[in-house]
Amino acid sequence: MRSRFLPLIILTCATAIAPAAVFTQTSTQAPAAWLSALRPDADRLIKAALADDFAWQRLAELTDTYGSRLSGSENLDAAIEWAVAAMKADGLENVRTERVMVQRWVRGHESVEIVDPSRQSLAILGLGGTVATPQGGIEAEVLPVTSFDDLRAKQADVRGRIVLFDVPYTTYSETVTYRTGGARTAAQYGAVAVLVRAVGPIGLRTPHTGSVTYAAGQPEIPAVAVSIEDANRIVRLTERGRRVRLRLVTSGRFEADVESANVVGEIRGRERPDEIVLVGGHLDSWDVGTGASDDGAGCIVTWEAARLMKKLGIRPRRTVRVVLFTNEENGLRGANAYAERYKASAANHVFALESDSGVFAPAALGFSGSAGARAMMLQIGTLLAPLGLSEIGPGGGGADVGPIAQAGNVPTMAYLGDAARYFVIHHTAADTIERIAPEELSKAAAAIAAVTYAVAEMPERLPR
Ligand SMILES: [Zn+2]
């Protein structure tokens, strides 16, 4: 089902419930003069973002036309060309690609089936970067474990087995360690392959891909995500005393590095063009689904900040730079190339905002920076009253702005969609435009546009 966009109602509801919650943080003080001066244009940006479903339509165009956009794929190359043309059509300035060499991993054919006690194929996805099985696949008995400790306790039984990491989801950062590190750990004890229970809170038999990393000096064994339901089934069978044999085939391979690019567009600052307010997301995605939430949405909503400024004739004091990074998912080469290219001006990046956690409500803004910078950001947060977001919390930044932020000690922000919803579809075939409500996308664009404008326009540069 597609939700319908009702901008008037959204705006009315948000306005009705928001101010009390948002203004409590500064209710003891009148707004500073510098902040009051920012309010009219911040309001215009918010209104313009909420006025229609432009962001959703643009995201739908991206994901319908180019689909999944794995690094090194023709789809990503074509999406990069499209983004450049669209930024130029928007009237952004200095629109360009910046070359990045990226690795190219190809999934190939893959399957896992139970062969004993009965034949049944499972819902699986090879992890990104997995090696191939030998020709004809691997057939072995499965050994479920519930943690790395449990694996160590059962190490005498691991040799020659397919280890299933059956670890229920708690948080992404906690559970993902089994996806990234399960293969190299099980390989130490002689496992021939690993299955990793899908890293997500619930599923509709949807496996989640994502990177696996191998360790130098350890055998590289095939690593596959298995749906929650299929992991449960294997575990129930073994708990009843059944020996479960699986046949596993993967064909993943790396090909030679290929050329890709970050896409950059700007609104040049009218007074301090060398001071950069950086916003962005990543244009690449995994090769399943269409990368709508991860991270087409982040690209579109940060790009909206610049598009809306151009449309409304707003040229802030500092330069607003939108970057659509390449290769976040399996290499982070775009982020590293950006930091390398701009290392001499890293300290002139006054602020960096990343959107790479979806836009699902209830969303929030997270900030990382000094106490002085946080105090100013909390004031800027009051400009967002019409949106009804909660107070700006901790947790700024992200993978793509990380390297430049580290190089320049740059204060960072993140737009954080509700993780409980985001990680249901993250890295799955279900990451499509259908999951995203137009009003949630517009709201993210509104918040990001207003904050970006405020940091780019405020008289004093945001303190370190
Ligand atoms: Zn992402």
Coordinates of C-alpha atoms and ligand atoms in Angstrom, one line a residue:
M1 CA 0.0 0.0 0.0
R2 CA 1.1 3.5 -0.7
S3 CA 0.4 6.1 1.8
R4 CA -1.1 9.3 0.5
F5 CA 0.5 12.7 1.1
L6 CA -1.6 15.2 3.0
P7 CA 0.7 18.2 3.6
L8 CA -1.9 20.5 5.1
I9 CA -3.0 18.0 7.7
I10 CA 0.6 17.0 8.6
L11 CA 1.6 20.7 9.0
T12 CA -1.4 21.4 11.2
C13 CA -0.9 18.4 13.4
A14 CA 2.8 19.1 13.9
T15 CA 2.1 22.8 14.6
A16 CA -0.5 21.9 17.2
I17 CA 1.6 19.5 19.2
A18 CA 5.1 20.7 18.7
P19 CA 5.9 24.0 20.4
A20 CA 5.5 23.0 24.1
A21 CA 7.8 20.1 23.7
V22 CA 10.5 22.0 21.7
F23 CA 10.5 25.3 23.6
T24 CA 11.0 23.8 27.0
Q25 CA 14.7 23.7 26.5
T26 CA 15.0 27.5 26.2
S27 CA 11.9 28.7 27.9
T28 CA 13.9 30.5 30.6
Q29 CA 15.6 32.8 28.0
A30 CA 14.5 34.9 25.2
P31 CA 15.9 33.9 21.8
A32 CA 19.2 35.6 21.0
A33 CA 19.1 38.3 18.3
W34 CA 21.2 36.2 15.9
L35 CA 18.7 33.4 16.2
S36 CA 15.6 35.6 15.6
A37 CA 17.3 36.8 12.4
L38 CA 17.4 33.3 11.1
R39 CA 13.8 32.4 11.7
P40 CA 12.1 33.9 8.6
D41 CA 14.2 32.0 6.1
A42 CA 14.2 28.8 8.2
D43 CA 10.4 29.0 8.3
R44 CA 10.3 29.5 4.5
L45 CA 12.5 26.4 4.0
I46 CA 10.4 24.3 6.3
K47 CA 7.2 25.4 4.6
A48 CA 8.6 24.8 1.1
A49 CA 9.8 21.3 2.1
L50 CA 6.4 20.4 3.5
A51 CA 4.4 21.9 0.7
D52 CA 4.6 18.9 -1.6
D53 CA 6.0 15.4 -2.1
F54 CA 8.9 16.5 -4.3
A55 CA 11.5 14.6 -2.2
W56 CA 9.5 11.4 -2.4
Q57 CA 8.9 11.7 -6.2
R58 CA 12.7 12.3 -6.7
L59 CA 13.5 9.3 -4.6
A60 CA 11.0 7.2 -6.5
E61 CA 12.6 8.3 -9.7
L62 CA 16.0 7.4 -8.5
T63 CA 15.0 3.9 -7.2
D64 CA 12.6 3.1 -10.0
T65 CA 15.0 4.0 -12.7
Y66 CA 18.3 2.7 -11.3
G67 CA 17.3 0.1 -8.8
S68 CA 20.0 -1.3 -6.5
R69 CA 23.3 0.5 -6.8
L70 CA 26.2 -1.6 -5.7
S71 CA 29.6 -0.1 -6.0
G72 CA 31.1 -0.8 -9.3
S73 CA 27.8 -1.5 -11.0
E74 CA 26.4 0.0 -14.1
N75 CA 23.3 1.0 -12.1
L76 CA 25.4 3.1 -9.8
D77 CA 27.3 4.7 -12.7
A78 CA 24.0 5.7 -14.3
A79 CA 22.6 7.0 -11.0
I80 CA 25.7 9.2 -10.6
E81 CA 25.1 10.7 -14.1
W82 CA 21.5 11.2 -13.3
A83 CA 22.3 13.0 -10.0
V84 CA 24.8 15.3 -11.8
A85 CA 22.2 16.3 -14.4
A86 CA 19.5 16.8 -11.8
M87 CA 21.7 19.0 -9.6
K88 CA 22.5 21.1 -12.6
A89 CA 18.9 21.4 -13.5
D90 CA 18.2 22.5 -9.9
G91 CA 20.6 25.3 -10.4
L92 CA 23.2 24.1 -7.9
E93 CA 26.7 25.5 -8.4
N94 CA 30.0 23.8 -9.0
V95 CA 28.2 20.5 -9.8
R96 CA 30.8 17.9 -10.4
T97 CA 31.9 14.3 -9.9
E98 CA 35.1 13.6 -8.0
R99 CA 36.7 10.3 -9.1
V100 CA 37.0 7.5 -6.6
M101 CA 38.4 4.0 -7.3
V102 CA 36.1 1.4 -5.7
Q103 CA 36.2 -2.4 -5.4
R104 CA 33.7 -4.4 -7.3
W105 CA 32.2 -7.5 -5.7
V106 CA 29.8 -9.7 -7.7
R107 CA 27.3 -12.0 -5.9
G108 CA 26.7 -14.6 -8.5
H109 CA 24.5 -17.6 -7.9
E110 CA 23.9 -18.7 -4.3
S111 CA 21.6 -21.1 -2.4
V112 CA 21.3 -22.9 0.9
E113 CA 19.1 -26.0 1.3
I114 CA 18.4 -28.4 4.0
V115 CA 19.2 -31.8 2.7
D116 CA 18.4 -33.8 5.8
P117 CA 15.9 -34.4 7.4
S118 CA 14.0 -33.2 4.3
R119 CA 14.8 -31.1 1.2
Q120 CA 13.9 -27.5 1.5
S121 CA 15.6 -24.4 0.2
L122 CA 16.1 -21.5 2.7
A123 CA 15.7 -17.8 2.4
I124 CA 19.3 -16.6 2.4
L125 CA 21.6 -13.8 1.1
G126 CA 25.3 -14.2 0.8
L127 CA 27.1 -11.5 2.9
G128 CA 28.8 -8.8 0.9
G129 CA 32.3 -9.9 0.2
T130 CA 31.8 -13.5 0.9
V131 CA 34.1 -16.0 -0.9
A132 CA 32.7 -18.7 -3.2
T133 CA 32.2 -22.3 -2.2
P134 CA 34.2 -24.9 -4.1
Q135 CA 32.5 -26.0 -7.3
G136 CA 29.4 -28.0 -6.4
G137 CA 29.1 -26.3 -3.0
I138 CA 29.6 -27.5 0.6
E139 CA 27.5 -30.1 2.3
A140 CA 27.9 -30.4 6.1
E141 CA 26.1 -30.7 9.4
V142 CA 25.1 -27.4 11.0
L143 CA 26.1 -26.4 14.5
P144 CA 24.0 -23.6 16.0
V145 CA 25.6 -21.3 18.5
T146 CA 24.1 -18.3 20.4
S147 CA 27.2 -16.2 20.9
F148 CA 31.0 -16.0 20.5
D149 CA 31.3 -17.5 24.0
D150 CA 29.0 -20.3 23.1
L151 CA 31.1 -21.0 20.0
R152 CA 34.2 -21.2 22.1
A153 CA 32.5 -23.5 24.5
K154 CA 31.6 -25.8 21.6
Q155 CA 34.9 -25.4 19.8
A156 CA 35.6 -29.2 19.9
D157 CA 32.6 -29.7 17.7
V158 CA 33.2 -27.0 15.1
R159 CA 35.6 -28.7 12.7
G160 CA 34.0 -29.5 9.4
R161 CA 30.6 -28.0 10.4
I162 CA 28.6 -25.1 9.1
V163 CA 28.2 -22.8 12.1
L164 CA 24.9 -21.0 12.5
F165 CA 25.2 -17.8 14.6
D166 CA 21.7 -17.8 16.0
V167 CA 21.9 -14.5 17.8
P168 CA 18.6 -12.6 18.3
Y169 CA 18.7 -8.9 17.4
T170 CA 19.2 -6.5 20.3
T171 CA 20.7 -3.4 18.7
Y172 CA 22.3 -3.1 15.3
S173 CA 25.8 -2.2 16.7
E174 CA 25.7 -5.2 19.0
T175 CA 24.3 -7.8 16.7
V176 CA 26.1 -6.8 13.6
T177 CA 29.4 -8.0 15.1
Y178 CA 28.2 -11.6 14.2
R179 CA 27.7 -10.6 10.6
T180 CA 31.0 -8.9 10.2
G181 CA 33.1 -11.1 12.5
G182 CA 31.4 -14.5 12.6
A183 CA 33.2 -16.1 9.6
R184 CA 36.7 -15.3 10.8
T185 CA 36.0 -16.4 14.3
A186 CA 34.4 -19.7 13.3
A187 CA 37.2 -20.3 10.8
Q188 CA 39.7 -20.3 13.7
Y189 CA 38.0 -23.5 15.0
G190 CA 37.8 -25.2 11.6
A191 CA 34.2 -24.3 10.5
V192 CA 33.7 -24.8 6.7
A193 CA 31.1 -22.0 6.4
V194 CA 28.9 -19.8 8.5
L195 CA 25.2 -18.8 8.5
V196 CA 24.3 -15.7 10.3
R197 CA 20.7 -15.1 11.6
A198 CA 19.5 -12.0 9.8
V199 CA 20.4 -8.8 11.6
G200 CA 17.0 -7.3 12.1
P201 CA 14.3 -7.2 14.8
I202 CA 11.6 -9.0 12.8
G203 CA 11.3 -10.4 9.4
L204 CA 9.0 -11.7 6.7
R205 CA 11.5 -14.3 5.8
T206 CA 13.7 -11.5 4.6
P207 CA 17.5 -12.1 5.0
H208 CA 19.7 -9.1 5.5
T209 CA 23.0 -8.8 3.6
G210 CA 25.9 -6.5 4.6
S211 CA 29.6 -6.8 4.8
V212 CA 31.6 -9.7 6.2
T213 CA 35.3 -9.2 7.0
Y214 CA 38.0 -11.8 6.9
A215 CA 41.2 -11.8 9.0
A216 CA 44.7 -12.1 7.5
G217 CA 46.1 -15.5 8.2
Q218 CA 42.7 -17.2 8.8
P219 CA 40.9 -19.3 6.2
E220 CA 38.2 -17.3 4.3
I221 CA 35.0 -19.3 4.5
P222 CA 31.6 -18.6 2.9
A223 CA 29.3 -16.4 4.9
V224 CA 25.6 -16.2 4.4
A225 CA 22.7 -14.5 6.1
V226 CA 19.7 -16.7 6.8
S227 CA 16.2 -15.4 7.5
I228 CA 15.1 -15.4 11.1
E229 CA 12.4 -18.0 10.4
D230 CA 14.8 -20.4 8.8
A231 CA 17.4 -19.9 11.6
N232 CA 14.6 -20.7 14.1
R233 CA 13.7 -23.8 12.2
I234 CA 17.2 -25.2 12.1
V235 CA 17.5 -24.5 15.9
R236 CA 14.2 -26.2 16.7
L237 CA 15.2 -29.3 14.6
T238 CA 18.6 -29.6 16.4
E239 CA 16.9 -29.1 19.8
R240 CA 14.7 -32.1 19.1
G241 CA 17.9 -34.1 18.5
R242 CA 17.9 -34.0 14.7
R243 CA 21.1 -33.7 12.9
V244 CA 20.5 -31.0 10.2
R245 CA 22.6 -31.2 7.0
L246 CA 22.8 -28.3 4.7
R247 CA 24.1 -27.8 1.1
L248 CA 25.5 -24.4 0.6
V249 CA 26.5 -22.7 -2.7
T250 CA 28.0 -19.2 -3.0
S251 CA 29.8 -17.7 -6.0
G252 CA 30.9 -14.3 -4.7
R253 CA 34.0 -12.9 -6.2
F254 CA 36.0 -9.6 -6.4
E255 CA 36.8 -8.2 -9.7
A256 CA 39.4 -5.5 -10.5
D257 CA 38.7 -2.0 -8.9
V258 CA 36.7 0.3 -11.1
E259 CA 36.2 4.0 -11.3
S260 CA 33.3 5.6 -9.5
A261 CA 32.7 9.0 -8.1
N262 CA 31.3 11.2 -5.3
V263 CA 28.7 13.7 -6.7
V264 CA 29.1 17.3 -5.4
G265 CA 26.9 20.3 -5.7
E266 CA 27.0 23.6 -3.8
I267 CA 25.4 26.9 -3.0
R268 CA 28.4 29.2 -2.7
G269 CA 28.5 31.3 0.4
R270 CA 27.9 35.0 -0.2
E271 CA 30.4 36.2 2.5
R272 CA 32.6 33.3 3.5
P273 CA 32.6 30.9 0.6
D274 CA 35.6 29.1 1.9
E275 CA 33.8 28.0 5.0
I276 CA 32.0 24.7 4.2
V277 CA 28.7 23.4 5.6
L278 CA 28.8 19.8 4.4
V279 CA 25.6 17.6 4.1
G280 CA 25.1 14.3 2.4
G281 CA 24.4 10.6 2.2
H282 CA 25.6 7.7 0.1
L283 CA 24.3 6.9 -3.4
D284 CA 25.6 3.4 -3.5
S285 CA 23.5 0.6 -1.9
W286 CA 23.5 -3.2 -1.6
D287 CA 22.5 -5.2 -4.6
V288 CA 19.1 -6.2 -3.3
G289 CA 16.0 -4.0 -2.9
T290 CA 16.5 -0.5 -4.4
G291 CA 18.4 1.2 -1.6
A292 CA 15.5 3.5 -0.9
S293 CA 16.0 4.0 2.8
D294 CA 19.7 3.0 2.7
D295 CA 20.6 5.5 1.5
G296 CA 18.7 7.0 -1.4
A297 CA 16.6 8.8 1.2
G298 CA 19.7 10.4 2.9
C299 CA 20.9 11.6 -0.5
I300 CA 17.6 13.2 -1.4
V301 CA 16.9 14.9 1.9
T302 CA 20.3 16.5 2.2
W303 CA 20.3 17.5 -1.5
E304 CA 16.9 19.1 -0.8
A305 CA 18.6 21.6 1.6
A306 CA 20.5 23.1 -1.4
R307 CA 17.7 22.7 -3.9
L308 CA 15.2 24.6 -1.6
M309 CA 17.7 27.4 -0.9
K310 CA 18.2 27.8 -4.6
K311 CA 14.5 27.7 -5.3
L312 CA 13.7 30.3 -2.6
G313 CA 16.7 32.6 -3.5
I314 CA 18.4 32.0 -0.2
R315 CA 22.2 32.3 -0.4
P316 CA 23.7 31.9 3.1
R317 CA 26.9 33.5 4.4
R318 CA 28.9 30.2 4.1
T319 CA 29.0 27.6 1.3
V320 CA 26.5 24.7 1.6
R321 CA 28.1 21.6 -0.1
V322 CA 26.0 18.5 -0.8
V323 CA 28.0 15.3 -1.3
L324 CA 26.5 12.0 -2.5
F325 CA 29.2 9.6 -1.5
T326 CA 30.1 6.4 -3.3
N327 CA 31.0 3.0 -1.9
E328 CA 29.8 3.5 1.7
E329 CA 28.5 0.0 2.0
N330 CA 31.5 -2.1 1.1
G331 CA 34.6 0.0 1.3
L332 CA 34.0 3.6 2.4
R333 CA 36.3 4.7 -0.4
G334 CA 34.1 7.7 -1.2
A335 CA 34.3 9.1 2.3
N336 CA 38.1 8.5 2.5
A337 CA 38.7 10.0 -0.9
Y338 CA 36.7 13.1 0.1
A339 CA 38.8 13.5 3.3
E340 CA 42.0 13.0 1.3
R341 CA 41.0 15.5 -1.4
Y342 CA 40.0 18.2 1.1
K343 CA 42.5 17.6 3.9
A344 CA 44.0 21.0 3.5
S345 CA 40.6 22.6 4.0
A346 CA 39.3 20.1 6.6
A347 CA 39.4 22.7 9.4
N348 CA 37.3 25.0 7.2
H349 CA 34.5 22.6 7.3
V350 CA 32.4 24.2 10.0
F351 CA 29.7 21.5 10.3
A352 CA 29.0 18.1 8.7
L353 CA 25.5 16.5 8.6
E354 CA 24.8 13.0 7.4
S355 CA 21.6 11.2 6.9
D356 CA 22.1 7.5 6.7
S357 CA 19.6 6.0 9.2
G358 CA 16.3 6.4 7.2
V359 CA 13.6 8.9 7.9
F360 CA 11.1 6.8 9.8
A361 CA 9.2 8.6 12.6
P362 CA 9.8 9.2 15.4
A363 CA 13.0 10.7 13.9
A364 CA 15.5 12.8 15.8
L365 CA 18.6 14.9 15.2
G366 CA 21.8 13.9 16.9
F367 CA 24.8 16.2 17.5
S368 CA 28.4 15.6 18.4
G369 CA 30.6 18.6 19.2
S370 CA 31.8 20.7 22.1
A371 CA 29.6 22.0 24.8
G372 CA 29.7 25.5 23.3
A373 CA 28.6 24.2 19.9
R374 CA 25.9 22.0 21.5
A375 CA 24.4 25.1 23.3
M376 CA 24.2 26.9 19.9
M377 CA 22.7 23.8 18.2
L378 CA 20.0 23.6 20.9
Q379 CA 19.1 27.1 20.1
I380 CA 19.0 26.4 16.4
G381 CA 16.8 23.4 17.2
T382 CA 14.1 25.8 18.3
L383 CA 13.8 26.9 14.7
L384 CA 12.4 23.4 14.0
A385 CA 9.4 23.9 16.3
P386 CA 6.9 23.5 13.4
L387 CA 8.2 19.9 12.9
G388 CA 7.6 18.6 16.4
L389 CA 11.0 16.8 16.6
S390 CA 12.4 16.1 20.1
E391 CA 15.3 18.0 21.5
I392 CA 18.6 17.5 19.7
G393 CA 20.3 14.6 21.3
P394 CA 23.8 13.0 21.1
G395 CA 25.0 10.9 18.2
G396 CA 26.1 13.1 15.4
G397 CA 28.0 12.2 12.3
G398 CA 28.1 8.9 10.3
A399 CA 30.4 6.8 8.3
D400 CA 30.7 9.1 5.3
V401 CA 31.4 12.4 7.1
G402 CA 33.5 10.6 9.7
P403 CA 36.9 10.9 7.9
I404 CA 36.7 14.6 7.1
A405 CA 35.2 15.3 10.6
Q406 CA 38.1 13.6 12.2
A407 CA 40.6 15.4 10.0
G408 CA 39.2 18.8 10.8
N409 CA 37.7 18.2 14.3
V410 CA 34.4 19.1 12.7
P411 CA 31.1 19.2 14.7
T412 CA 28.7 16.7 13.2
M413 CA 25.0 16.0 13.1
A414 CA 22.9 13.0 12.0
Y415 CA 19.3 12.8 11.0
L416 CA 18.2 9.6 12.8
G417 CA 15.1 7.7 11.7
D418 CA 13.5 5.3 14.1
A419 CA 15.9 2.3 14.3
A420 CA 13.1 -0.1 15.3
R421 CA 11.5 0.5 11.8
Y422 CA 14.7 1.1 9.8
F423 CA 16.4 -2.2 10.7
V424 CA 13.4 -4.3 9.6
I425 CA 14.2 -3.5 6.0
H426 CA 17.9 -2.5 6.2
H427 CA 20.0 -4.4 3.5
T428 CA 17.0 -6.5 2.4
A429 CA 15.0 -6.9 -0.7
A430 CA 12.3 -5.0 1.1
D431 CA 14.2 -1.7 1.2
T432 CA 12.0 0.0 -1.4
I433 CA 10.1 3.3 -1.8
E434 CA 6.9 1.6 -0.6
R435 CA 8.2 1.6 2.9
I436 CA 8.7 5.4 3.0
A437 CA 5.9 7.9 3.6
P438 CA 6.2 11.1 1.6
E439 CA 5.5 13.2 4.7
E440 CA 8.4 11.6 6.6
L441 CA 10.8 12.3 3.8
S442 CA 9.5 15.9 3.5
K443 CA 9.9 16.4 7.2
A444 CA 13.5 15.2 7.1
A445 CA 14.2 17.5 4.2
A446 CA 12.6 20.4 6.2
A447 CA 14.6 19.8 9.3
I448 CA 17.9 19.4 7.4
A449 CA 17.3 22.4 5.3
A450 CA 16.6 24.7 8.3
V451 CA 19.5 23.5 10.3
T452 CA 21.9 23.6 7.3
Y453 CA 20.8 27.1 6.5
A454 CA 21.1 28.3 10.2
V455 CA 24.7 27.0 10.5
A456 CA 25.6 28.4 7.2
E457 CA 24.1 31.8 7.9
M458 CA 24.7 32.4 11.6
P459 CA 27.1 35.3 12.2
E460 CA 29.7 33.4 14.3
R461 CA 31.1 30.2 13.0
L462 CA 29.9 27.2 15.1
P463 CA 32.6 26.8 17.8
R464 CA 34.8 23.7 17.8
Ligands
ZN1 ZN 23.8 3.3 4.6

